[in-house]
Amino acid sequence: MENKQISKAKRRRVFICYPSISGRPVLESLHSVWASITNCQHSCMLYYATQESLVSRMRNIALANFIESDCEIFISVDDDIVIHNPPQGESNFINILVNDLEKVDFSGYLYSLKKPGSFHPASIFDGSEKEIGFNAGLKKMKYLSAGGWAIKRSVVQKVVDAHPELQYDGEDANIGKKFYDICGPRIVDMTAEESGLGKPFRKLLSEDWIFCHHVNQLGIQIYANTAILTSHVGKFDNFLWIPQSAPDQAPSVMSPDEVDKILSPKPTLSKGIAEAIKDARTS
C-alpha cells in the first residue's frame, strides 16, 4: 500500500464518531474500529452516539460536540461498516485518512450499497467515473456517504459560519447547548450542470449528502481514498471489491496477493467471504 508518508505524519487529535441508532452495533464493525483506534499513531476520542430517533439530529449533535472539543479531525464510521484493513502500521485506516488530510480538506472511504451483487458505492463521484478499482488513489467525490467521512475542523466550522440560520437550541439533556442543522435533509434545486441530467432537477438530499452540498457550495473538494476495504453489513456482507473467485460478478477484482496484503488476519470476515478467499488461493 503506497502510503509511505504516514509514519512521518504529525500526531493529530481525532474525534471518531460511531453512531448506532439501535444501540446494537455489528460486532465485527465495532471490533474493526476499536482495533484501528488502539493501533493507530494518533490520539483518538471515540464518540459513541446512540439513543436518538433521527439520524440527521444524531449527526448534528456529533458535529457540534466535535466543534466543542479540542480535536482537529472528525472521522465517522457507521455501526454497520466493517473495516477490513489490518489495524497495524500503514494499513490502519485512521492513519491513512489523517495522512490524506495533510494534503486535502475532506477525505473518506467508499462502501457498497446494500444491494447484493451490485458492487456500486453508496456515494457519487465528481465526474464521469462510475466504477473504480481498489487502491486507485484519491478520487474526487460529489457526495460522500457519512459512514466514511474524514474532515478537517476548519471545514465543519466554515459550513457552520456560512449558515447561521441553521443554528437551533438543544432540548432535554441538551438544554442550553447550541446545535447546527447542517445535516438536515433538504430539497435542493439543481441546475442542469449540477444535476448531471442535462436539465434542472429538484432533489431531496439526505442528511449526509446535504452536508456535502454545503461543502460543495463553499468550493471545497471532497475525496475518497480507495485503499480502504470495507463491507456494508445488512442481510449479507456487501463488499465493493471482492476476491478474484467471482470475476463475473464484480467490475473490479482483487488477486489473492492483494487479499493477503489488505485483509486483516483477525476474525472480521464473514464465512462466505472467507470461503471465497480460500477458493481464490487454490484456483
Short mmCIF file of C-alpha atoms in Angstrom, two decimals:
data_model
loop_
_atom_site.label_atom_id
_atom_site.label_comp_id
_atom_site.label_asym_id
_atom_site.label_seq_id
_atom_site.Cartn_x
_atom_site.Cartn_y
_atom_site.Cartn_z
CA MET A 1 0.00 0.00 0.00
CA GLU A 2 1.51 3.29 -1.09
CA ASN A 3 1.13 5.45 1.99
CA LYS A 4 4.81 5.95 2.86
CA GLN A 5 4.26 9.39 4.41
CA ILE A 6 2.02 8.02 7.15
CA SER A 7 4.88 7.20 9.51
CA LYS A 8 6.08 10.82 9.25
CA ALA A 9 2.67 12.42 9.83
CA LYS A 10 2.21 14.65 12.86
CA ARG A 11 0.28 13.11 15.74
CA ARG A 12 -3.25 14.52 15.49
CA ARG A 13 -6.24 14.67 17.83
CA VAL A 14 -9.01 12.69 16.15
CA PHE A 15 -12.72 12.61 17.01
CA ILE A 16 -14.11 9.19 15.99
CA CYS A 17 -17.90 9.33 15.69
CA TYR A 18 -19.52 5.89 15.87
CA PRO A 19 -23.31 6.33 15.57
CA SER A 20 -25.68 3.48 16.42
CA ILE A 21 -29.38 4.35 16.44
CA SER A 22 -30.35 0.85 17.55
CA GLY A 23 -27.64 0.68 20.21
CA ARG A 24 -26.76 -2.74 18.83
CA PRO A 25 -23.76 -2.28 16.52
CA VAL A 26 -22.48 -5.09 14.31
CA LEU A 27 -19.84 -6.79 16.45
CA GLU A 28 -17.38 -7.12 13.56
CA SER A 29 -17.75 -3.39 12.90
CA LEU A 30 -17.08 -2.36 16.49
CA HIS A 31 -14.13 -4.74 16.70
CA SER A 32 -12.57 -3.37 13.50
CA VAL A 33 -12.92 0.25 14.64
CA TRP A 34 -11.61 -0.40 18.14
CA ALA A 35 -8.64 -2.39 16.83
CA SER A 36 -7.80 0.51 14.49
CA ILE A 37 -8.07 3.09 17.29
CA THR A 38 -5.81 1.16 19.66
CA ASN A 39 -3.19 0.58 16.96
CA CYS A 40 -3.10 3.97 15.20
CA GLN A 41 -0.44 6.60 15.81
CA HIS A 42 -2.88 9.37 16.68
CA SER A 43 -4.74 10.46 19.81
CA CYS A 44 -8.36 9.37 19.35
CA MET A 45 -11.57 10.15 21.19
CA LEU A 46 -14.35 7.63 20.50
CA TYR A 47 -17.80 9.25 20.49
CA TYR A 48 -20.44 6.52 20.67
CA ALA A 49 -23.71 8.12 19.58
CA THR A 50 -26.94 6.29 20.40
CA GLN A 51 -30.38 6.81 21.99
CA GLU A 52 -31.54 9.01 19.11
CA SER A 53 -34.51 8.59 16.79
CA LEU A 54 -33.31 10.87 13.97
CA VAL A 55 -30.13 10.11 12.02
CA SER A 56 -29.86 13.77 10.98
CA ARG A 57 -30.08 15.02 14.58
CA MET A 58 -27.55 12.40 15.68
CA ARG A 59 -25.05 13.67 13.10
CA ASN A 60 -25.77 17.31 14.01
CA ILE A 61 -25.10 16.59 17.69
CA ALA A 62 -21.90 14.70 16.89
CA LEU A 63 -20.55 17.57 14.77
CA ALA A 64 -21.46 20.10 17.48
CA ASN A 65 -19.61 18.02 20.07
CA PHE A 66 -16.65 17.84 17.71
CA ILE A 67 -16.58 21.64 17.42
CA GLU A 68 -16.69 21.96 21.22
CA SER A 69 -13.79 19.53 21.60
CA ASP A 70 -10.11 20.24 21.02
CA CYS A 71 -9.93 17.63 18.23
CA GLU A 72 -8.56 18.58 14.82
CA ILE A 73 -10.13 15.86 12.68
CA PHE A 74 -13.62 14.34 12.52
CA ILE A 75 -13.92 10.72 11.33
CA SER A 76 -17.26 8.91 11.21
CA VAL A 77 -17.84 5.18 10.89
CA ASP A 78 -21.40 3.84 10.92
CA ASP A 79 -22.11 0.78 13.03
CA ASP A 80 -22.85 -1.43 10.00
CA ILE A 81 -19.50 -0.72 8.32
CA VAL A 82 -16.68 -3.24 8.85
CA ILE A 83 -13.12 -2.03 8.19
CA HIS A 84 -11.01 -4.88 6.76
CA ASN A 85 -7.64 -3.10 6.63
CA PRO A 86 -5.11 -4.56 9.09
CA PRO A 87 -5.05 -2.20 12.09
CA GLN A 88 -1.25 -2.19 12.37
CA GLY A 89 1.07 0.32 10.69
CA GLU A 90 0.50 1.94 7.32
CA SER A 91 -2.63 -0.09 6.55
CA ASN A 92 -4.51 1.35 9.55
CA PHE A 93 -7.47 3.24 8.08
CA ILE A 94 -7.20 6.09 10.61
CA ASN A 95 -3.54 6.61 9.72
CA ILE A 96 -4.45 6.62 6.02
CA LEU A 97 -7.23 9.20 6.43
CA VAL A 98 -5.25 11.51 8.72
CA ASN A 99 -2.42 11.38 6.19
CA ASP A 100 -4.92 12.37 3.45
CA LEU A 101 -5.88 15.45 5.47
CA GLU A 102 -2.30 16.66 5.40
CA LYS A 103 -2.99 17.27 1.69
CA VAL A 104 -6.77 17.79 1.31
CA ASP A 105 -9.59 19.16 3.48
CA PHE A 106 -12.19 16.40 3.19
CA SER A 107 -11.47 12.73 2.55
CA GLY A 108 -13.05 9.41 3.44
CA TYR A 109 -13.64 5.95 2.04
CA LEU A 110 -16.16 4.07 -0.07
CA TYR A 111 -18.53 1.26 0.80
CA SER A 112 -21.07 -0.70 -1.15
CA LEU A 113 -24.79 -0.18 -1.36
CA LYS A 114 -26.81 -2.81 0.50
CA LYS A 115 -27.68 -4.49 -2.78
CA PRO A 116 -26.02 -7.91 -3.03
CA GLY A 117 -24.26 -8.32 -6.37
CA SER A 118 -24.48 -4.65 -7.40
CA PHE A 119 -20.93 -3.58 -6.40
CA HIS A 120 -21.84 0.10 -6.58
CA PRO A 121 -20.64 2.59 -3.96
CA ALA A 122 -23.15 4.37 -1.72
CA SER A 123 -21.61 7.66 -2.90
CA ILE A 124 -21.47 9.76 -6.08
CA PHE A 125 -18.28 10.56 -7.99
CA ASP A 126 -17.49 14.10 -9.07
CA GLY A 127 -17.09 13.42 -12.78
CA SER A 128 -17.78 10.70 -15.30
CA GLU A 129 -16.41 7.76 -13.32
CA LYS A 130 -18.92 5.09 -12.39
CA GLU A 131 -16.69 2.25 -11.19
CA ILE A 132 -13.15 2.32 -9.84
CA GLY A 133 -10.54 -0.22 -8.87
CA PHE A 134 -9.17 -0.92 -5.43
CA ASN A 135 -6.15 1.12 -4.30
CA ALA A 136 -6.51 3.56 -7.21
CA GLY A 137 -5.57 6.64 -5.18
CA LEU A 138 -7.76 9.56 -4.13
CA LYS A 139 -10.92 10.03 -6.17
CA LYS A 140 -12.95 13.24 -6.41
CA MET A 141 -16.45 12.88 -4.99
CA LYS A 142 -19.59 15.00 -5.24
CA TYR A 143 -21.48 13.24 -2.46
CA LEU A 144 -19.71 11.01 0.07
CA SER A 145 -21.85 8.98 2.45
CA ALA A 146 -21.34 9.78 6.13
CA GLY A 147 -20.45 6.22 7.11
CA GLY A 148 -16.97 7.04 5.82
CA TRP A 149 -16.05 10.70 6.41
CA ALA A 150 -12.74 12.27 7.42
CA ILE A 151 -13.00 16.06 7.74
CA LYS A 152 -10.76 18.87 8.95
CA ARG A 153 -12.13 21.00 11.75
CA SER A 154 -11.87 24.09 9.53
CA VAL A 155 -14.35 22.60 7.02
CA VAL A 156 -17.04 21.98 9.65
CA GLN A 157 -16.51 25.48 11.06
CA LYS A 158 -16.81 27.04 7.59
CA VAL A 159 -20.11 25.26 6.97
CA VAL A 160 -21.45 26.42 10.36
CA ASP A 161 -20.30 30.01 9.76
CA ALA A 162 -21.88 30.05 6.28
CA HIS A 163 -25.29 29.05 7.64
CA PRO A 164 -26.16 30.97 10.84
CA GLU A 165 -29.84 30.40 10.01
CA LEU A 166 -29.37 26.69 10.77
CA GLN A 167 -28.46 27.17 14.45
CA TYR A 168 -31.01 25.78 16.92
CA ASP A 169 -31.33 25.20 20.66
CA GLY A 170 -30.87 21.80 22.22
CA GLU A 171 -33.68 20.07 24.10
CA ASP A 172 -33.99 17.64 27.01
CA ALA A 173 -30.49 16.57 28.05
CA ASN A 174 -29.05 19.17 25.67
CA ILE A 175 -30.84 22.22 27.12
CA GLY A 176 -28.55 25.25 26.99
CA LYS A 177 -26.45 23.92 24.12
CA LYS A 178 -26.36 25.24 20.56
CA PHE A 179 -26.56 22.93 17.56
CA TYR A 180 -26.48 23.39 13.80
CA ASP A 181 -28.85 21.66 11.36
CA ILE A 182 -26.09 21.22 8.78
CA CYS A 183 -27.16 17.58 8.32
CA GLY A 184 -30.88 18.23 7.99
CA PRO A 185 -32.35 16.69 4.78
CA ARG A 186 -33.49 19.36 2.33
CA ILE A 187 -34.88 19.81 -1.16
CA VAL A 188 -32.30 21.44 -3.43
CA ASP A 189 -32.98 22.96 -6.85
CA MET A 190 -30.13 21.91 -9.11
CA THR A 191 -29.07 23.42 -12.42
CA ALA A 192 -28.72 21.21 -15.48
CA GLU A 193 -24.95 21.06 -14.90
CA GLU A 194 -25.30 20.23 -11.20
CA SER A 195 -27.87 17.51 -11.76
CA GLY A 196 -25.82 15.70 -14.40
CA LEU A 197 -29.09 15.02 -16.24
CA GLY A 198 -28.85 17.83 -18.77
CA LYS A 199 -31.85 19.57 -17.24
CA PRO A 200 -32.79 21.29 -13.95
CA PHE A 201 -33.75 18.89 -11.22
CA ARG A 202 -35.33 19.25 -7.77
CA LYS A 203 -33.69 16.69 -5.48
CA LEU A 204 -34.23 15.65 -1.88
CA LEU A 205 -30.77 15.33 -0.34
CA SER A 206 -30.27 13.02 2.64
CA GLU A 207 -28.58 14.12 5.87
CA ASP A 208 -25.07 13.26 4.67
CA TRP A 209 -25.45 14.46 1.10
CA ILE A 210 -26.85 17.82 2.21
CA PHE A 211 -23.69 18.34 4.28
CA CYS A 212 -21.65 17.52 1.17
CA HIS A 213 -23.81 20.02 -0.75
CA HIS A 214 -22.92 22.72 1.79
CA VAL A 215 -19.24 21.82 1.35
CA ASN A 216 -19.52 21.87 -2.45
CA GLN A 217 -21.12 25.33 -2.28
CA LEU A 218 -18.03 26.56 -0.42
CA GLY A 219 -15.77 25.33 -3.23
CA ILE A 220 -14.15 22.62 -1.08
CA GLN A 221 -13.32 19.41 -2.95
CA ILE A 222 -14.34 16.08 -1.41
CA TYR A 223 -12.22 12.96 -1.96
CA ALA A 224 -12.39 9.23 -1.23
CA ASN A 225 -9.34 7.05 -0.58
CA THR A 226 -9.62 3.75 -2.45
CA ALA A 227 -7.02 1.96 -0.26
CA ILE A 228 -9.58 1.20 2.48
CA LEU A 229 -11.51 -2.05 2.17
CA THR A 230 -14.92 -2.20 3.82
CA SER A 231 -18.06 -4.27 3.92
CA HIS A 232 -21.54 -2.85 4.46
CA VAL A 233 -23.44 -5.30 6.62
CA GLY A 234 -27.12 -5.96 6.01
CA LYS A 235 -28.71 -9.30 5.30
CA PHE A 236 -25.36 -10.08 3.64
CA ASP A 237 -21.83 -8.66 3.91
CA ASN A 238 -21.78 -6.31 0.92
CA PHE A 239 -18.30 -5.67 -0.49
CA LEU A 240 -17.39 -3.03 -3.08
CA TRP A 241 -14.30 -5.00 -4.10
CA ILE A 242 -14.16 -8.78 -3.80
CA PRO A 243 -11.59 -11.57 -4.35
CA GLN A 244 -10.81 -12.98 -7.79
CA SER A 245 -13.01 -16.03 -7.18
CA ALA A 246 -16.06 -14.21 -8.59
CA PRO A 247 -14.79 -12.12 -11.55
CA ASP A 248 -18.12 -12.39 -13.37
CA GLN A 249 -19.88 -10.55 -10.55
CA ALA A 250 -17.62 -7.58 -9.90
CA PRO A 251 -16.28 -4.77 -12.10
CA SER A 252 -13.09 -4.61 -10.02
CA VAL A 253 -11.46 -7.73 -8.59
CA MET A 254 -8.55 -8.48 -6.30
CA SER A 255 -5.88 -11.12 -6.72
CA PRO A 256 -5.05 -13.49 -3.84
CA ASP A 257 -1.86 -11.49 -3.20
CA GLU A 258 -3.86 -8.26 -2.88
CA VAL A 259 -6.22 -10.01 -0.48
CA ASP A 260 -3.27 -11.09 1.67
CA LYS A 261 -1.98 -7.51 1.79
CA ILE A 262 -5.21 -5.80 2.74
CA LEU A 263 -7.36 -8.19 4.78
CA SER A 264 -6.82 -8.42 8.50
CA PRO A 265 -5.89 -11.82 9.93
CA LYS A 266 -8.30 -11.05 12.78
CA PRO A 267 -11.71 -12.79 12.63
CA THR A 268 -13.57 -9.96 10.91
CA LEU A 269 -14.50 -11.87 7.75
CA SER A 270 -17.85 -13.47 7.16
CA LYS A 271 -17.87 -17.20 6.45
CA GLY A 272 -18.88 -16.58 2.84
CA ILE A 273 -16.05 -14.19 2.02
CA ALA A 274 -13.50 -16.34 3.88
CA GLU A 275 -14.51 -19.31 1.71
CA ALA A 276 -14.25 -17.16 -1.40
CA ILE A 277 -10.70 -16.16 -0.45
CA LYS A 278 -9.81 -19.82 0.11
CA ASP A 279 -11.21 -20.69 -3.33
CA ALA A 280 -9.21 -17.87 -4.91
CA ARG A 281 -5.97 -19.12 -3.40
CA THR A 282 -6.48 -22.69 -4.57
CA SER A 283 -7.86 -21.97 -8.05
#
